[in-house]
Short mmCIF file of C-alpha atoms in Angstrom, two decimals:
data_model
loop_
_atom_site.label_atom_id
_atom_site.label_comp_id
_atom_site.label_asym_id
_atom_site.label_seq_id
_atom_site.Cartn_x
_atom_site.Cartn_y
_atom_site.Cartn_z
CA MET A 112 -20.47 -36.36 69.09
CA ASN A 113 -24.14 -35.62 69.90
CA ASN A 114 -26.94 -35.06 67.20
CA PHE A 115 -26.84 -31.34 67.38
CA ASN A 116 -23.27 -31.18 66.36
CA LYS A 117 -23.56 -33.76 63.69
CA PHE A 118 -26.44 -31.15 62.52
CA LEU A 119 -24.04 -28.37 62.71
CA ILE A 120 -21.46 -30.14 60.69
CA THR A 121 -23.98 -31.11 57.88
CA LEU A 122 -25.34 -27.89 57.56
CA THR A 123 -22.06 -26.17 57.25
CA LEU A 124 -21.01 -28.80 54.59
CA ILE A 125 -24.31 -27.83 52.77
CA LEU A 126 -23.89 -24.23 52.99
CA ALA A 127 -20.02 -24.55 51.92
CA VAL A 128 -21.17 -26.65 48.74
CA THR A 129 -23.93 -24.19 48.10
CA TYR A 130 -21.55 -21.28 48.21
CA GLY A 131 -19.21 -23.00 46.01
CA TYR A 132 -21.73 -23.85 43.26
CA VAL A 133 -22.88 -20.23 43.45
CA ILE A 134 -19.12 -19.00 43.06
CA VAL A 135 -18.56 -21.38 40.14
CA THR A 136 -21.84 -20.85 38.41
CA ASN A 137 -21.72 -16.89 38.54
CA LYS A 138 -17.92 -16.65 37.61
CA PRO A 139 -17.17 -13.21 39.05
CA TRP A 140 -13.98 -13.26 37.73
CA SER A 141 -15.50 -13.25 34.25
CA LYS A 142 -17.63 -10.44 34.54
CA TYR A 143 -16.68 -6.64 33.64
CA TYR A 144 -18.16 -3.08 33.54
CA TYR A 145 -18.98 -1.80 30.20
CA GLN A 146 -20.81 0.51 27.83
CA ALA A 147 -21.56 0.40 24.40
CA PHE A 148 -22.16 2.66 21.15
CA ALA A 149 -23.85 1.82 17.90
CA PHE A 150 -22.96 4.42 15.22
CA TYR A 151 -22.69 4.91 11.40
CA PRO A 152 -21.05 7.09 8.74
CA ASN A 153 -22.61 10.59 8.47
CA ASP A 154 -23.22 10.03 4.51
CA PHE A 155 -24.73 6.70 5.22
CA PRO A 156 -28.01 7.14 7.19
CA ILE A 157 -29.66 4.01 8.42
CA GLU A 158 -32.57 3.37 10.88
CA ILE A 159 -31.86 0.82 13.51
CA SER A 160 -34.66 -1.34 14.87
CA GLN A 161 -32.48 -3.31 17.14
CA CYS A 162 -29.26 -3.63 18.37
CA LYS A 163 -28.72 -5.63 21.21
CA PHE A 164 -25.86 -8.10 22.86
CA THR A 165 -26.91 -12.06 23.35
CA SER A 166 -25.44 -14.86 24.91
CA ASN A 167 -25.32 -18.45 23.87
CA SER A 168 -26.30 -19.60 27.46
CA GLU A 169 -30.18 -19.60 28.31
CA LYS A 170 -29.78 -16.28 29.98
CA GLN A 171 -29.84 -13.47 27.51
CA VAL A 172 -27.52 -10.44 28.19
CA ASP A 173 -29.89 -7.82 29.21
CA TYR A 174 -28.81 -5.20 26.92
CA ASP A 175 -31.09 -3.20 24.19
CA TYR A 176 -30.08 0.34 22.59
CA TYR A 177 -32.87 2.56 22.32
CA SER A 178 -32.14 6.00 23.42
CA GLU A 179 -30.35 8.10 20.69
CA ILE A 180 -27.24 10.31 21.93
CA ASN A 181 -24.98 12.88 20.45
CA VAL A 182 -21.42 11.34 19.58
CA SER A 183 -20.13 14.65 18.18
CA ASP A 184 -16.59 13.65 18.38
CA TYR A 185 -16.83 11.55 15.37
CA VAL A 186 -16.57 13.35 11.99
CA ALA A 187 -16.02 10.36 9.27
CA TRP A 188 -18.87 8.38 11.53
CA SER A 189 -22.34 9.66 12.50
CA SER A 190 -23.39 12.35 14.96
CA GLY A 191 -25.80 9.86 16.18
CA GLY A 192 -26.02 6.67 17.90
CA TYR A 193 -27.49 4.14 20.34
CA SER A 194 -25.93 3.60 23.78
CA SER A 195 -26.11 1.35 26.77
CA GLN A 196 -24.26 1.27 30.18
CA THR A 197 -23.94 -1.52 32.98
CA ASN A 198 -24.83 -0.42 36.68
CA LYS A 199 -23.37 -3.72 37.57
CA LYS A 200 -20.55 -6.23 36.25
CA ARG A 201 -22.02 -8.61 33.59
CA PHE A 202 -20.33 -11.19 31.20
CA LEU A 203 -19.34 -10.19 27.87
CA PRO A 204 -21.82 -10.92 25.13
CA ASP A 205 -21.33 -13.98 22.84
CA ASN A 206 -22.99 -11.96 19.88
CA ILE A 207 -24.76 -8.87 18.67
CA TYR A 208 -28.15 -9.10 17.24
CA LEU A 209 -28.50 -6.30 14.51
CA GLU A 210 -31.58 -5.10 12.52
CA TYR A 211 -31.55 -2.07 10.40
CA ILE A 212 -32.72 -0.44 7.22
CA ASP A 213 -30.33 1.32 4.90
CA LEU A 214 -31.97 4.61 3.90
CA GLN A 215 -30.02 4.88 0.79
CA THR A 216 -30.32 1.75 -0.80
CA LYS A 217 -33.66 0.74 0.88
CA ALA A 218 -32.13 -2.49 1.66
CA TYR A 219 -33.23 -4.60 5.12
CA TYR A 220 -30.35 -6.16 6.90
CA ARG A 221 -30.86 -8.82 10.07
CA ASP A 222 -28.24 -11.00 11.59
CA THR A 223 -26.57 -12.23 14.70
CA ILE A 224 -22.91 -11.86 14.46
CA PRO A 225 -20.76 -13.89 16.80
CA LEU A 226 -18.20 -11.97 18.80
CA PRO A 227 -14.44 -12.79 19.59
CA LYS A 228 -15.24 -13.24 23.29
CA SER A 229 -12.03 -14.78 24.30
CA LYS A 230 -10.01 -12.00 22.61
CA MET A 231 -12.35 -9.33 24.45
CA GLU A 232 -11.63 -10.54 27.68
CA ASP A 233 -8.06 -10.53 27.03
CA ILE A 234 -8.27 -6.80 26.36
CA PHE A 235 -10.10 -6.38 29.64
CA LYS A 236 -7.67 -8.48 31.48
CA LYS A 237 -4.54 -6.50 30.22
CA ALA A 238 -6.32 -2.93 30.41
CA LYS A 239 -6.90 -3.81 34.38
CA GLN A 240 -3.19 -4.99 34.81
CA LYS A 241 -1.84 -1.99 33.10
CA TYR A 242 -4.47 0.60 34.75
CA MET A 243 -6.21 1.60 31.60
CA LEU A 244 -9.69 0.70 32.51
CA GLN A 245 -11.94 3.95 32.22
CA ASN A 246 -14.37 5.35 34.46
CA LEU A 247 -17.82 4.49 33.79
CA ASP A 248 -19.56 6.56 36.56
CA THR A 249 -19.07 9.70 38.67
CA TYR A 250 -17.97 8.41 41.52
CA TYR A 251 -14.99 5.98 39.78
CA THR A 252 -16.65 2.79 41.47
CA ARG A 253 -17.30 1.23 38.07
CA MET A 254 -14.07 0.82 35.98
CA GLY A 255 -14.61 -0.94 32.67
CA LEU A 256 -14.26 -0.12 28.74
CA THR A 257 -16.46 0.82 25.85
CA LEU A 258 -17.77 -1.31 22.89
CA HIS A 259 -18.28 0.38 19.73
CA ILE A 260 -20.26 -1.05 17.03
CA GLY A 261 -19.73 0.74 13.50
CA ILE A 262 -22.29 -0.17 11.00
CA ALA A 263 -20.82 0.85 7.57
CA ASN A 264 -22.43 0.66 3.91
CA ASP A 265 -23.06 -2.75 1.99
CA GLY A 266 -23.66 -4.48 5.50
CA ASN A 267 -19.93 -4.12 6.65
CA ILE A 268 -19.71 -4.38 10.55
CA LEU A 269 -16.84 -3.28 12.76
CA VAL A 270 -16.18 -3.68 16.47
CA TRP A 271 -13.89 -1.66 18.40
CA ILE A 272 -13.09 -2.04 22.40
CA GLY A 273 -11.16 0.54 23.97
CA ASN A 274 -10.87 3.30 26.56
CA THR A 275 -12.34 6.45 25.61
CA ASP A 276 -10.99 8.61 28.51
CA LYS A 277 -8.14 10.87 28.06
CA PRO A 278 -4.94 10.39 28.38
CA LYS A 279 -5.06 6.79 28.14
CA THR A 280 -7.30 6.43 25.22
CA PHE A 281 -6.99 3.54 22.99
CA GLN A 282 -9.03 1.66 20.56
CA ILE A 283 -8.66 -2.22 19.26
CA GLU A 284 -10.77 -3.51 16.53
CA VAL A 285 -12.10 -6.92 17.56
CA LEU A 286 -14.10 -7.64 14.85
CA ARG A 287 -14.60 -6.73 11.02
CA THR A 288 -17.38 -8.65 9.18
CA LYS A 289 -19.99 -8.52 6.49
CA ILE A 290 -23.65 -9.27 6.55
CA LEU A 291 -26.02 -9.74 3.58
CA PRO A 292 -29.53 -7.90 3.19
CA LYS A 293 -32.61 -9.75 3.90
CA LYS A 294 -36.13 -9.85 2.68
CA PHE A 295 -38.34 -7.75 4.65
CA PRO A 296 -40.33 -9.42 7.21
CA LYS A 297 -43.71 -11.03 6.16
CA GLN A 298 -45.43 -8.88 9.22
CA TRP A 299 -44.25 -5.86 7.09
CA ASN A 300 -46.14 -7.24 4.25
CA ASN A 301 -43.13 -6.74 1.89
CA LYS A 302 -44.52 -3.10 1.63
CA THR A 303 -41.07 -1.68 1.07
CA GLU A 304 -42.12 1.99 -0.12
CA VAL A 305 -44.86 2.24 2.69
CA LEU A 306 -42.46 0.94 5.13
CA MET A 307 -39.93 3.66 4.20
CA GLU A 308 -42.25 6.39 4.11
CA GLN A 309 -43.21 5.60 7.90
CA VAL A 310 -39.23 5.19 8.40
CA LEU A 311 -38.58 8.58 6.83
CA LYS A 312 -41.09 10.29 8.72
CA ASN A 313 -39.38 9.89 12.08
CA VAL A 314 -35.98 10.14 10.95
CA SER A 315 -33.63 13.21 12.23
CA GLU A 316 -33.24 16.32 9.78
CA GLU A 317 -29.48 15.33 9.51
CA LYS A 318 -30.33 11.88 8.17
CA LEU A 319 -32.63 13.38 5.85
CA LYS A 320 -29.74 16.31 4.37
CA ALA A 321 -27.33 12.81 4.05
CA LEU A 322 -30.16 11.26 1.94
CA GLU A 323 -30.47 14.56 -0.43
CA LYS A 324 -26.67 14.40 -0.74
CA GLY A 325 -26.58 11.08 -1.81
CA ILE A 326 -23.94 8.29 -1.20
CA ASP A 327 -20.58 8.18 -2.63
CA SER A 328 -20.43 4.73 -4.59
CA THR A 329 -16.92 4.73 -4.25
CA ALA A 330 -16.72 5.23 -0.53
CA ASN A 331 -15.31 2.57 1.78
CA TYR A 332 -16.58 3.72 5.04
CA LYS A 333 -15.46 0.05 6.59
CA ASP A 334 -11.75 1.57 6.00
CA SER A 335 -12.10 4.96 7.93
CA ILE A 336 -11.53 5.67 11.43
CA PRO A 337 -13.46 8.09 13.35
CA ARG A 338 -11.58 11.15 14.71
CA GLY A 339 -11.97 9.54 18.12
CA PHE A 340 -10.10 6.59 17.30
CA LYS A 341 -6.94 8.24 16.34
CA ASN A 342 -5.04 6.17 19.05
CA LEU A 343 -6.14 3.02 17.35
CA ILE A 344 -3.76 0.21 18.30
CA THR A 345 -3.52 -3.37 17.38
CA ASN A 346 -3.14 -4.80 20.85
CA LEU A 347 -2.29 -3.77 24.56
#
């Protein structure tokens, strides 16, 4: 065997090992298409400062929700929400980082909420097997599912995952938890009233009407289900 052949064999081995490493590292079988919405009850207006997915690995899942959209199908829950949609397959997130102000009680909430990742992956796999993924683009090239982050009163957080397309609509609750209010950040100088005035200047007319109406102290928004979730099921 001459030196050139040895070089080719060595190069082939190096390329094979490199390719294998890239495949194992990227884990394409664990990546999915998905979109997400954050929303809240109509009678419980909040101002979301941050709502994003994070990963426990060094690289953060690059999702932030900033563009407000109209989620008008929801009656028990808000007609305002934040959305994000993937243009390529990504790993499912490990956590939700959430920061918002309750405009009724003037409470400030901030927390990182762990997600049941294995349960979510199981839903994606079963939905794919049963041809229940939803179309996430015009050309039917991205088939995935939708994550809904529901923010109820008293720091109650709910997460559903499912298919919002008819006739295969389904929603599965994957998380129900509660976070506690925090002190306002030091950079805000704890000037709650001044901060609230600034926030209220930017809120929608709908939120202001809800504030004037006042919150129902006996309401359990975490126990209500949006109209769009009428096909809520426990598993696939």
